[in-house]
PDB file of C-alpha atoms and ligand atoms in Angstrom:
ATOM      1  CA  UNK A  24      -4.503  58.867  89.690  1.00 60.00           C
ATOM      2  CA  UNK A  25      -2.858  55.611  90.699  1.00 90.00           C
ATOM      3  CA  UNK A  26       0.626  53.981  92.145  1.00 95.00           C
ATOM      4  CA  UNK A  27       0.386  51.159  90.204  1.00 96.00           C
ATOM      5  CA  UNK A  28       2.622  48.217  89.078  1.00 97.00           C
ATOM      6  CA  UNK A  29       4.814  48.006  85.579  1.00 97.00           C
ATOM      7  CA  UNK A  30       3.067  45.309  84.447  1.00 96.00           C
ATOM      8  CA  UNK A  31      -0.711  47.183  84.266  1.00 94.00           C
ATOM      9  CA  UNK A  32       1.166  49.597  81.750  1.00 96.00           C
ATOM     10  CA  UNK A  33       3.296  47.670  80.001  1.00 97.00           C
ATOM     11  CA  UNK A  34       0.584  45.092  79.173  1.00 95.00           C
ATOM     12  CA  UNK A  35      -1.261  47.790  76.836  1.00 95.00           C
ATOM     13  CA  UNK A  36       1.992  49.456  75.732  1.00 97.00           C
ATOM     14  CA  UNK A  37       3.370  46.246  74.194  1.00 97.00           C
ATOM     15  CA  UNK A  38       0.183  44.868  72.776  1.00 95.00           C
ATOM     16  CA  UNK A  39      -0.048  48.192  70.858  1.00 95.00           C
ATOM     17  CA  UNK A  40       3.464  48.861  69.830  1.00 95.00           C
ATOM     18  CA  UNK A  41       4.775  51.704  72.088  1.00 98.00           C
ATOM     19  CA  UNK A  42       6.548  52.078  74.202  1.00 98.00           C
ATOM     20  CA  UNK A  43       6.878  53.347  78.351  1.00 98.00           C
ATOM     21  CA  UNK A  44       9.385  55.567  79.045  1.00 98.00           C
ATOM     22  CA  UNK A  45      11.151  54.098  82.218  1.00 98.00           C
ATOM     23  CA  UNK A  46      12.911  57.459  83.905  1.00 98.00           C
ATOM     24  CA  UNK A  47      15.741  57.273  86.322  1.00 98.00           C
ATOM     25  CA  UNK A  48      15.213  59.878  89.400  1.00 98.00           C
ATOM     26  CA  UNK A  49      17.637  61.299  91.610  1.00 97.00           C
ATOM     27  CA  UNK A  50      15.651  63.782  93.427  1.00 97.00           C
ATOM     28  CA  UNK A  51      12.268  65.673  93.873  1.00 97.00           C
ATOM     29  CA  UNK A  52      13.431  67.692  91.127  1.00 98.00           C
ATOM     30  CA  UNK A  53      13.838  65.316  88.821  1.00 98.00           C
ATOM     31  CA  UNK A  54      10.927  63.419  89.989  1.00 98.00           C
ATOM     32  CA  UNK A  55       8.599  66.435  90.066  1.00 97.00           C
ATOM     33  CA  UNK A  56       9.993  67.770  86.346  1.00 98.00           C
ATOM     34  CA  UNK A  57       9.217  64.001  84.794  1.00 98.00           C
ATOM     35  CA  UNK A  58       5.551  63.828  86.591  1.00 98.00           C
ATOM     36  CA  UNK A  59       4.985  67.089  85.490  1.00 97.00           C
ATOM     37  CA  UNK A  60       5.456  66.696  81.616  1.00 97.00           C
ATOM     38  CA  UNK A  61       4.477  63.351  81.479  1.00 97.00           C
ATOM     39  CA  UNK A  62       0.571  64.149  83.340  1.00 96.00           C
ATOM     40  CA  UNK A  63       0.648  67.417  80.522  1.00 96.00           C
ATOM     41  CA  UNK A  64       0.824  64.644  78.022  1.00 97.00           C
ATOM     42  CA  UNK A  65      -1.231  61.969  79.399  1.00 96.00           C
ATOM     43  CA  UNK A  66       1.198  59.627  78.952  1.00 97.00           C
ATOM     44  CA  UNK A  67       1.493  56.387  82.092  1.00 98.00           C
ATOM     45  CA  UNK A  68       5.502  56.026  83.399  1.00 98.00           C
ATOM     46  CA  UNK A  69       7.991  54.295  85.277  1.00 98.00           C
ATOM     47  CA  UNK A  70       9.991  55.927  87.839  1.00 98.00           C
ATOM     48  CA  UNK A  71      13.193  54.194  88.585  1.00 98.00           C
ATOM     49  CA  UNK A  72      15.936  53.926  91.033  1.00 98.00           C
ATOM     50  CA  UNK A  73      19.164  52.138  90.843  1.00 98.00           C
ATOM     51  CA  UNK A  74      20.084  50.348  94.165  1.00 98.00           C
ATOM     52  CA  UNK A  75      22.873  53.325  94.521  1.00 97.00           C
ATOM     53  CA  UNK A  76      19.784  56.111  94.174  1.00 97.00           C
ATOM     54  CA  UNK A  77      18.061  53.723  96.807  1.00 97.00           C
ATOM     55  CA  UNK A  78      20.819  54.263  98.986  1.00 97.00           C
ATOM     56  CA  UNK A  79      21.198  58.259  98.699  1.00 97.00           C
ATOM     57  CA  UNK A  80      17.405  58.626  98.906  1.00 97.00           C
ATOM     58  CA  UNK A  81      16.803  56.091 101.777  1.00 97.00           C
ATOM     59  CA  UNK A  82      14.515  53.286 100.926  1.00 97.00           C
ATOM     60  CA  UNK A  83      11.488  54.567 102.754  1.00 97.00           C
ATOM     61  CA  UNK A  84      11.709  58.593 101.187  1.00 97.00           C
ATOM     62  CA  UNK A  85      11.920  57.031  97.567  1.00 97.00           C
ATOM     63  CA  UNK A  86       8.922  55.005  98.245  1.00 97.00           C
ATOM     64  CA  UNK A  87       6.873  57.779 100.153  1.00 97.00           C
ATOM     65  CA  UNK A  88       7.927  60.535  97.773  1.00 97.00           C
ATOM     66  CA  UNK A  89       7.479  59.011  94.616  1.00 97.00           C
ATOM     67  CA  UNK A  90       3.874  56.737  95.663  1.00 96.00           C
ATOM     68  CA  UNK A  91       2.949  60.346  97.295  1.00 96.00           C
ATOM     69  CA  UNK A  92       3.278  61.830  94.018  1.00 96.00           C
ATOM     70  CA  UNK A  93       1.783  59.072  91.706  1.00 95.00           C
ATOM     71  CA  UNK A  94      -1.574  59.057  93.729  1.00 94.00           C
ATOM     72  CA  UNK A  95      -2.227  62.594  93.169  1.00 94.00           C
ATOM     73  CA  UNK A  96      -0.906  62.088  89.662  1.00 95.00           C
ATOM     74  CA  UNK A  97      -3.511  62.308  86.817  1.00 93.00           C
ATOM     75  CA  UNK A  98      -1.534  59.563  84.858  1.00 96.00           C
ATOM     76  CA  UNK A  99      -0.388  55.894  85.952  1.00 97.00           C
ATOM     77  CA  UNK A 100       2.999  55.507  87.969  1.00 98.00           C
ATOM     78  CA  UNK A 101       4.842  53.089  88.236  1.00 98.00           C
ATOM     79  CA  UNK A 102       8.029  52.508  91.102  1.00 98.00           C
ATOM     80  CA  UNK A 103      10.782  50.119  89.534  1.00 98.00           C
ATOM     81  CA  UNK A 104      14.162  49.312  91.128  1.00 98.00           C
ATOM     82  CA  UNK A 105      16.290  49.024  87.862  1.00 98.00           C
ATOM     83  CA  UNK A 106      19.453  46.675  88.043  1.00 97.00           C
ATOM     84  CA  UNK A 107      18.461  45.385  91.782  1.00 98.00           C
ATOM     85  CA  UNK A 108      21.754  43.988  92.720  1.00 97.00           C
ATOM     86  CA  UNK A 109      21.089  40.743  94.760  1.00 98.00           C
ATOM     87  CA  UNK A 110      17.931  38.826  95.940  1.00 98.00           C
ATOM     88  CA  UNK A 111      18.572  40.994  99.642  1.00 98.00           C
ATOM     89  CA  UNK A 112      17.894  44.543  97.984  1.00 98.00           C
ATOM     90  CA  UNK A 113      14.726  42.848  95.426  1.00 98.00           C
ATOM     91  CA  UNK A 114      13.678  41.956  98.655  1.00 98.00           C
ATOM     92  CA  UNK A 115      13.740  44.990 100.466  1.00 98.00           C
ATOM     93  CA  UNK A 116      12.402  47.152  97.414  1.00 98.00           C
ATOM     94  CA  UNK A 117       9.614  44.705  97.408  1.00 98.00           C
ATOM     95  CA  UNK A 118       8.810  45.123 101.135  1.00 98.00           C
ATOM     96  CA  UNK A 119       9.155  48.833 100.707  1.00 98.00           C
ATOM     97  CA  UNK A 120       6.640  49.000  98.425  1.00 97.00           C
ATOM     98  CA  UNK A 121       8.068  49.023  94.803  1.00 98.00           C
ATOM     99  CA  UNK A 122       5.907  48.143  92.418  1.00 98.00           C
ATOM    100  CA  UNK A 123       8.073  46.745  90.045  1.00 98.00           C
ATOM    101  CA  UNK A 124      11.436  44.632  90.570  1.00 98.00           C
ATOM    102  CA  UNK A 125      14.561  44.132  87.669  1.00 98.00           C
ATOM    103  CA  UNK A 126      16.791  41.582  89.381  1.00 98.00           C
ATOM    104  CA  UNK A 127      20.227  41.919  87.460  1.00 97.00           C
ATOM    105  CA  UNK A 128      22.374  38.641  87.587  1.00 97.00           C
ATOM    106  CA  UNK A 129      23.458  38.990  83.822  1.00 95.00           C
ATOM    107  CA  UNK A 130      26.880  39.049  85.241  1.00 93.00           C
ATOM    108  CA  UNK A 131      27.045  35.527  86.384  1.00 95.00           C
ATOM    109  CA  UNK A 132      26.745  31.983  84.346  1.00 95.00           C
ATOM    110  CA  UNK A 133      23.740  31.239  83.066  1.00 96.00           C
ATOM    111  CA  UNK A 134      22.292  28.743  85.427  1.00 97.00           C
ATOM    112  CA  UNK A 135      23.010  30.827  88.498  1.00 98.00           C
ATOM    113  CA  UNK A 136      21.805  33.746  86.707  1.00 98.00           C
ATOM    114  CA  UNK A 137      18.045  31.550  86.349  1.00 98.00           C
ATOM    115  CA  UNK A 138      18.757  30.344  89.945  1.00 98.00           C
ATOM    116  CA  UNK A 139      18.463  33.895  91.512  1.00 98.00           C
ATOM    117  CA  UNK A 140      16.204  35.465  89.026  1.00 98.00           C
ATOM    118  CA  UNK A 141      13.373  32.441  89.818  1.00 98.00           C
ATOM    119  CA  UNK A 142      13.797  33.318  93.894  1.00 98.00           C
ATOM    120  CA  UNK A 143      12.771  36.829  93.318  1.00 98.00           C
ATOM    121  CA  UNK A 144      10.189  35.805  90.622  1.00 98.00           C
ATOM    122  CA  UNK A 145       8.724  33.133  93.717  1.00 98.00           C
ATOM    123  CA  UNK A 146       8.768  36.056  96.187  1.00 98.00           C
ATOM    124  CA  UNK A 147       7.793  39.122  93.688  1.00 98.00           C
ATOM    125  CA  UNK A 148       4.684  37.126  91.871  1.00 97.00           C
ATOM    126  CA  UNK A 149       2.077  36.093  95.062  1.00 96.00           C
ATOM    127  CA  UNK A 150       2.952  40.295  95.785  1.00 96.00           C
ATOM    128  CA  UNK A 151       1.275  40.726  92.395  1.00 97.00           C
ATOM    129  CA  UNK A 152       4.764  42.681  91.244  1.00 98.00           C
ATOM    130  CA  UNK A 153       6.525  42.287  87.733  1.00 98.00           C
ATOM    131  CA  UNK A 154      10.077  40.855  87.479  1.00 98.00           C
ATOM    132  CA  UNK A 155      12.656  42.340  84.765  1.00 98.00           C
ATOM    133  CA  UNK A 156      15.721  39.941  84.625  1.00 98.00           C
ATOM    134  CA  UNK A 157      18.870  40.950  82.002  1.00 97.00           C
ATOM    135  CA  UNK A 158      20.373  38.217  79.974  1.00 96.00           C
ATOM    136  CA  UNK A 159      23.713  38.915  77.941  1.00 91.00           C
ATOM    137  CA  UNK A 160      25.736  42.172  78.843  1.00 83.00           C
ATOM    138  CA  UNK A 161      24.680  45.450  78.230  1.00 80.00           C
ATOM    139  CA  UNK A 162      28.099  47.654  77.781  1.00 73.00           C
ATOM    140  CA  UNK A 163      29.218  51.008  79.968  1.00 73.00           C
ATOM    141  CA  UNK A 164      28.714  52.437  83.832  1.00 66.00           C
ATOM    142  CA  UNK A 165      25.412  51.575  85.580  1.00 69.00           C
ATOM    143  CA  UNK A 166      26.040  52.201  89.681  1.00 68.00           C
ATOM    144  CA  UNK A 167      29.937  51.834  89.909  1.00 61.00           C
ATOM    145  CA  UNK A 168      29.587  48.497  87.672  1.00 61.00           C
ATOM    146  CA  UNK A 169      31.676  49.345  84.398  1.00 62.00           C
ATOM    147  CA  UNK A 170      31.786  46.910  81.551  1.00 60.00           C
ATOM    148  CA  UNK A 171      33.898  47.900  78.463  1.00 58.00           C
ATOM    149  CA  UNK A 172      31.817  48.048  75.461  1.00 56.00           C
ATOM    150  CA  UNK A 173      34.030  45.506  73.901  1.00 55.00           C
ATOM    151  CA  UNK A 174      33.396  42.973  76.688  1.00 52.00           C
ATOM    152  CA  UNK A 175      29.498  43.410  76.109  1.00 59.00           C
ATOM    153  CA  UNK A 176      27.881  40.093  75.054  1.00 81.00           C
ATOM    154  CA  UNK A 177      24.865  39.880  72.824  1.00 90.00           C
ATOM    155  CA  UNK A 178      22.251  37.688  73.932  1.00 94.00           C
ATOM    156  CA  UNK A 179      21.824  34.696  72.267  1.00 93.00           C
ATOM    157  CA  UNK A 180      17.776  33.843  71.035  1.00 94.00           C
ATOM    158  CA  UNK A 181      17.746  30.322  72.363  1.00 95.00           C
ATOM    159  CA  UNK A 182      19.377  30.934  75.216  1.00 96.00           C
ATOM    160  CA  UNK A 183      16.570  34.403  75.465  1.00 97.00           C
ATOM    161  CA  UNK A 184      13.826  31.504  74.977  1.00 98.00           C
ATOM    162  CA  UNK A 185      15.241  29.181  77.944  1.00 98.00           C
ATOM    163  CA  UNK A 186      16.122  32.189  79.999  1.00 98.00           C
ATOM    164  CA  UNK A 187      12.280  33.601  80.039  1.00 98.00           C
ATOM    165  CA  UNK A 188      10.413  30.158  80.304  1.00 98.00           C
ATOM    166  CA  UNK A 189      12.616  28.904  83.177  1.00 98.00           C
ATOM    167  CA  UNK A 190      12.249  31.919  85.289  1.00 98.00           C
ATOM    168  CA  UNK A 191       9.007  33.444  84.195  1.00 98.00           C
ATOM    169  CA  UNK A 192      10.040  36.870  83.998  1.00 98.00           C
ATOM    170  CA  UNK A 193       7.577  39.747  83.462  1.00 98.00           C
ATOM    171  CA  UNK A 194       9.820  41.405  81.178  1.00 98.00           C
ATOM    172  CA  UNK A 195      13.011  40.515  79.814  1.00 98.00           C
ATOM    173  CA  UNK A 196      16.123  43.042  78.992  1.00 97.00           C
ATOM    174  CA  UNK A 197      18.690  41.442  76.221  1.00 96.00           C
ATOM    175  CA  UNK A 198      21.854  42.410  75.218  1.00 94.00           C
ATOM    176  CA  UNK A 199      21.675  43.402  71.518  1.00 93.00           C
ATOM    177  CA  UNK A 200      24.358  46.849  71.119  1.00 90.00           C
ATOM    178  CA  UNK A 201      23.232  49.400  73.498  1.00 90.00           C
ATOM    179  CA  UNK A 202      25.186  50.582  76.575  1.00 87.00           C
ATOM    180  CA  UNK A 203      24.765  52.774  79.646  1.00 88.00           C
ATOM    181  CA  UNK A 204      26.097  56.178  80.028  1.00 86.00           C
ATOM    182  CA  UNK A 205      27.701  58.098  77.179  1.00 83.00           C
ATOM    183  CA  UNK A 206      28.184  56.793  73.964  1.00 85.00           C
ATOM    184  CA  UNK A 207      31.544  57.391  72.431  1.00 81.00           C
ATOM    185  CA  UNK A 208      30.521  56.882  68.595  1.00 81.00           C
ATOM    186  CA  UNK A 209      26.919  56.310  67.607  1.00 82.00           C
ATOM    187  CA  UNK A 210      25.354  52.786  68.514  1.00 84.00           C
ATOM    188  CA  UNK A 211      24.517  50.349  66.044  1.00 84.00           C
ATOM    189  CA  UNK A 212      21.785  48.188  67.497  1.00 92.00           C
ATOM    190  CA  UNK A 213      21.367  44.677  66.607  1.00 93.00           C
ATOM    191  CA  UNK A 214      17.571  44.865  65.326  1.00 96.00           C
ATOM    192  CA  UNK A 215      18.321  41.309  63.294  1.00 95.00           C
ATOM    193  CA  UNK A 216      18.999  39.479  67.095  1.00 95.00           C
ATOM    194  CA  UNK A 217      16.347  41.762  68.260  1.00 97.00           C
ATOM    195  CA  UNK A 218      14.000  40.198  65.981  1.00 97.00           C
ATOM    196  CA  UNK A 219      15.084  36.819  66.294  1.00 97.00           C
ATOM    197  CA  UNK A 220      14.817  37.328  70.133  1.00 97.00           C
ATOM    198  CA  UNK A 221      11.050  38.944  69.764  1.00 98.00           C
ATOM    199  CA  UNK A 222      10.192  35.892  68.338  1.00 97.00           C
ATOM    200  CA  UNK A 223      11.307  33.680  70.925  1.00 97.00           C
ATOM    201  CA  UNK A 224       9.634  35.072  74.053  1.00 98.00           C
ATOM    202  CA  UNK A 225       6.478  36.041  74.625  1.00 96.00           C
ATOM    203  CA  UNK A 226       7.209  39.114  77.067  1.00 98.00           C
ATOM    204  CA  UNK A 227       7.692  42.516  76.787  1.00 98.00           C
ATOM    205  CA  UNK A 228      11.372  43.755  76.048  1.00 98.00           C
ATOM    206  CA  UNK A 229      12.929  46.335  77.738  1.00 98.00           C
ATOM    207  CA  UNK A 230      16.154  48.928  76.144  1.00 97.00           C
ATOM    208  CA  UNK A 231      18.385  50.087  78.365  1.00 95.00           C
ATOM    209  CA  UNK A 232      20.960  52.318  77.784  1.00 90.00           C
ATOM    210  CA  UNK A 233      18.309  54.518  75.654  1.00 91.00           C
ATOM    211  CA  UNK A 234      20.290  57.663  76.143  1.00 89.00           C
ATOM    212  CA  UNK A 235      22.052  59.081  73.077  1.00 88.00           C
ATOM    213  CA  UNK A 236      20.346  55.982  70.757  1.00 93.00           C
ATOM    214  CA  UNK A 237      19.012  58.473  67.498  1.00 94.00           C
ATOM    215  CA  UNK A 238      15.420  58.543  67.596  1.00 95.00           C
ATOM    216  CA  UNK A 239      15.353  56.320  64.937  1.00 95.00           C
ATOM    217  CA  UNK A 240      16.631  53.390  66.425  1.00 95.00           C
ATOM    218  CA  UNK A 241      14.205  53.524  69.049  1.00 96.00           C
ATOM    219  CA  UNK A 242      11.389  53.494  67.159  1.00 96.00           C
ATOM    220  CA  UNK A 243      12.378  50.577  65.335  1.00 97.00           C
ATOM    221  CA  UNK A 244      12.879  48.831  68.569  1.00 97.00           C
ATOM    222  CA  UNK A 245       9.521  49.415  69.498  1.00 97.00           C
ATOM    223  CA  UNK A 246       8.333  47.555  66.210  1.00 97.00           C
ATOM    224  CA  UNK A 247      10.603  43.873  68.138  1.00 97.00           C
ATOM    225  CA  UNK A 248       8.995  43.912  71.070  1.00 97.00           C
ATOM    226  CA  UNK A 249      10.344  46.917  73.155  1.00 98.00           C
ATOM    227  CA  UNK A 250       7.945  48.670  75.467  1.00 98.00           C
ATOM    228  CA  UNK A 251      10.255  49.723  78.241  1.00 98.00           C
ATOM    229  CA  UNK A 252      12.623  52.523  77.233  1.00 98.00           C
ATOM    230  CA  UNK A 253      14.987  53.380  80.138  1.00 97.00           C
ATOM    231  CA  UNK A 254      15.917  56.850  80.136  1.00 96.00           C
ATOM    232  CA  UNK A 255      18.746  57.942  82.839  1.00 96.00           C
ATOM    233  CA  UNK A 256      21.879  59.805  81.424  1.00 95.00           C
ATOM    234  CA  UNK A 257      20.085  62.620  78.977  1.00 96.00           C
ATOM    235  CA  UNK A 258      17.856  63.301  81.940  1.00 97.00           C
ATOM    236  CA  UNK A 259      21.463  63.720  84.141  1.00 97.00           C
ATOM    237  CA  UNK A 260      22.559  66.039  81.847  1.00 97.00           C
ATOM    238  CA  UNK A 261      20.826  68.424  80.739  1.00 98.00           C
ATOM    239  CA  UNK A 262      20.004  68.544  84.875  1.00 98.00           C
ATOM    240  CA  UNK A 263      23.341  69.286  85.436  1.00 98.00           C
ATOM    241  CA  UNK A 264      24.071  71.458  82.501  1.00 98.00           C
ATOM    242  CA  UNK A 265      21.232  74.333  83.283  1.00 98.00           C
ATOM    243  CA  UNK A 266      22.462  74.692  86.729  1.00 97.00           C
ATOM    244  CA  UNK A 267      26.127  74.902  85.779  1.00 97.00           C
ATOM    245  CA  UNK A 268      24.400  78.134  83.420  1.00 97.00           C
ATOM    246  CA  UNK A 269      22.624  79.417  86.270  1.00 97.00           C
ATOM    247  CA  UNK A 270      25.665  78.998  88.650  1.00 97.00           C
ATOM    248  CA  UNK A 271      27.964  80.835  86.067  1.00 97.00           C
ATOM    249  CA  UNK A 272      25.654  83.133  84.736  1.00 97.00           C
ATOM    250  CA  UNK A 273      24.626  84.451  88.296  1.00 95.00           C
ATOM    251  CA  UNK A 274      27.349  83.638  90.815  1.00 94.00           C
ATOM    252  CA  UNK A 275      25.517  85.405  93.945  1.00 95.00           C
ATOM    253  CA  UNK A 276      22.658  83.355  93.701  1.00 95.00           C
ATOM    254  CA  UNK A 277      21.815  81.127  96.671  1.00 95.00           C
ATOM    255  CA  UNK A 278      17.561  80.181  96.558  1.00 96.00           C
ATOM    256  CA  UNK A 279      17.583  76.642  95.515  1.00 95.00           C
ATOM    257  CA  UNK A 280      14.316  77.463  93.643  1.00 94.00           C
ATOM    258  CA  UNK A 281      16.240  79.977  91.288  1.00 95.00           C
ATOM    259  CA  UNK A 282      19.023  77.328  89.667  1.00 96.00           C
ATOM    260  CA  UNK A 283      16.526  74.054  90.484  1.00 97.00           C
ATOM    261  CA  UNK A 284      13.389  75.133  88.479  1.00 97.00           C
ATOM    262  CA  UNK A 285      15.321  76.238  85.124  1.00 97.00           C
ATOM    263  CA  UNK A 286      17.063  72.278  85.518  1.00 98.00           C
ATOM    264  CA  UNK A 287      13.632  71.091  86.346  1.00 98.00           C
ATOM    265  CA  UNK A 288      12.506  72.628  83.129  1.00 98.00           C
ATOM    266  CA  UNK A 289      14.837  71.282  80.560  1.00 98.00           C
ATOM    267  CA  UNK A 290      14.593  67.875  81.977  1.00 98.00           C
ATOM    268  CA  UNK A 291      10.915  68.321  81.247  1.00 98.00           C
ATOM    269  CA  UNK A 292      11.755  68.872  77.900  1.00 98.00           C
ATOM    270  CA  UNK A 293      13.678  65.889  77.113  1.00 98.00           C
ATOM    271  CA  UNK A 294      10.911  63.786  78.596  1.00 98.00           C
ATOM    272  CA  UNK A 295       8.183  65.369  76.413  1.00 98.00           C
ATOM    273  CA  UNK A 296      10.536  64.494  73.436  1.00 98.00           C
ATOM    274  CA  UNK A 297      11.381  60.541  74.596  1.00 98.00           C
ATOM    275  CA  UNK A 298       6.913  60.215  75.487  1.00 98.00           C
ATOM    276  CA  UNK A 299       6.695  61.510  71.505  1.00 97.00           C
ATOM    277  CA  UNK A 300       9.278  59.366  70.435  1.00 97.00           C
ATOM    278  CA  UNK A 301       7.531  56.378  72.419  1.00 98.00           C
ATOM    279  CA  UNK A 302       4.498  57.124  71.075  1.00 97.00           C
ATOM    280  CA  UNK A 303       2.862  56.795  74.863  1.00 98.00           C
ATOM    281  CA  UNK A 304       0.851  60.364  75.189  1.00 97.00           C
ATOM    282  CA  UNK A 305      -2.883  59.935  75.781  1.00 95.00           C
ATOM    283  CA  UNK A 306      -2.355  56.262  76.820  1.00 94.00           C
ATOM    284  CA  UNK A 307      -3.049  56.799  80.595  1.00 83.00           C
ATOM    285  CA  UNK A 308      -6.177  55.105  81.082  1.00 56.00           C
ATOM    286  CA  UNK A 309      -6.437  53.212  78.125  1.00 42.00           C
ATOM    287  CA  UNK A 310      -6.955  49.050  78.791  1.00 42.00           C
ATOM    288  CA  UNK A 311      -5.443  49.807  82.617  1.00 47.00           C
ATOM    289  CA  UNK A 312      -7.794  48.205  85.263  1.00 46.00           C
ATOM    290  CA  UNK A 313      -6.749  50.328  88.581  1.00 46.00           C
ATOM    291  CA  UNK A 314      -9.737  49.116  90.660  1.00 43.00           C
ATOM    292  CA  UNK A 315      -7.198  45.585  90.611  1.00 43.00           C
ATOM    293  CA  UNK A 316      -4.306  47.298  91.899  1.00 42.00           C
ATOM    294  CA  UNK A 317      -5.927  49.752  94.501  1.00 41.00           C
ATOM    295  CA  UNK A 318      -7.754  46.314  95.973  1.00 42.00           C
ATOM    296  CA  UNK A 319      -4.304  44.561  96.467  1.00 41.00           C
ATOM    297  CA  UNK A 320      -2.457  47.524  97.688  1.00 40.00           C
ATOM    298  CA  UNK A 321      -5.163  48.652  99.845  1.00 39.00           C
ATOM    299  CA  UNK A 322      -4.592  44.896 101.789  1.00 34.00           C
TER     300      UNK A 322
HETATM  301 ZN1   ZN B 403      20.290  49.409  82.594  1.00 88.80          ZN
END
């Protein structure tokens, strides 16, 4: 149906309370198992690559593959580069032909963190793309960045408020007890700073670190403001678990097609469970003006 950008599904997601499942692809299996489930279900999506995927893919196959896909889609796609790494790679991800930019400079003070989050918002906005911009740190391995879960800092509401008026972020990701990767024990979110940060800004809010949060917790999120639910590590997994089955169960075995499509299938499965959870089947279409988008990109 359409390549279009984050911010034409997001806009409808968060005005209605649910929520966009933002899935992290690795490869046309992964990218083809995602599309697949999420078209059965009608639901719009963000595809999204880390600035190492960007790297192993090649910045021009990511783009072609995944916009290839999205146009013959029957659902809204979205291309996001998730924790863009410095105002060079925004830059080339927006040249490229992403339709969605998260510029991540939550690691440095506060001011310099605005500084750099305002050039890509100057560049990204006359392109008609969406900024996301992190505030606080969000704990555990994204990339080869680690931060300790203990070192993670919430995000504090006033400083949320100053953070999203100065740079005019699209959508804003706080720190408030999630983390990337595997969680050791169960994590306890902070819905009360969610809450207070909802309150302050007037953008969508975006969870990362969604994998292994219960179900619960994520529905409660969407109720503050969420409606970007990044999904990376569950999808890795269960990948990686069904061909380790395969492999064992079947040694000999040497068509790709015979260990990829049983992966492809259960990462369909978790993605029909996270578009349930989200509450975002049937919502492809609905308040989405593509006419908009195809004019721009079409330029
Ligand atoms: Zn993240």
């Amino acid at each position: 149906m359409a390549f279009v950008t984050s911010k034409e599904i997001m806009t409808d997601a968060y005005r209605n309370n649910y929520g966009i499942g933002a899935f992290a692809v690795h490869n046309l299996e992964i990218l083809e198992a995602v599309v697949r489930q999420a078209e059965k279900l009608a639901a719009p999506i963000i595809l999204q690559t880390t600035p190492g995927t960007v790297k192993y893919l090649g910045i021009d196959r990511a783009v072609q593959m995944i916009k290839a896909t999205a146009e013959k889609a029957k659902i809204p796609i979205a291309l996001h580069l998730d924790h863009g790494d410095s105002f060079e790679t925004a830059m080339k991800c927006l040249r490229a032909g992403y339709t969605s930019i998260m510029i991540d400079g939550s690691h440095l003070p506060f001011e310099e963190n605005i500084e750099l989050v305002k050039r890509v918002v100057a560049a990204a906005k006359p392109m008609g793309v969406p900024v996301e911009a992190e505030l606080g740190t969000i704990g555990g391995v994204e990339d080869d960045l680690e931060v300790s879960e203990e070192y993670a800092m919430f995000t504090q509401p006033s400083d949320a408020k100053t953070f999203v008026e100065e740079t005019d972020i699209d959508f804003f990701a706080p720190a408030f007890g999630t983390a990337h990767g595997l969680y050791k024990k169960e994590p306890k979110l902070r819905f009360d700073l969610l809450e207070q940060i909802n309150k302050m800004v007037d953008v969508p809010i975006v969870m990362h670190g969604a994998s292994g949060v219960p179900d619960v917790s994520v529905m409660e999120a969407l109720k503050y403001g969420v409606a970007k639910v990044n999904f990376s590590t569950e999808l890795k997994v269960v990948f990686v678990e069904a061909l380790r089955k395969v492999l064992s169960e079947d040694p000999d075995v040497s068509d790709p097609r015979k260990y990829f499509v049983p992966a492809m299938d259960e990462v369909s499965k978790v993605v029909a469970q996270k578009i349930s959870l989200l509450g975002s089947a049937n919502k492809g279409g609905s308040g989405l003006d593509h006419n908009r988008y195809l004019e721009r990109s079409n330029r």
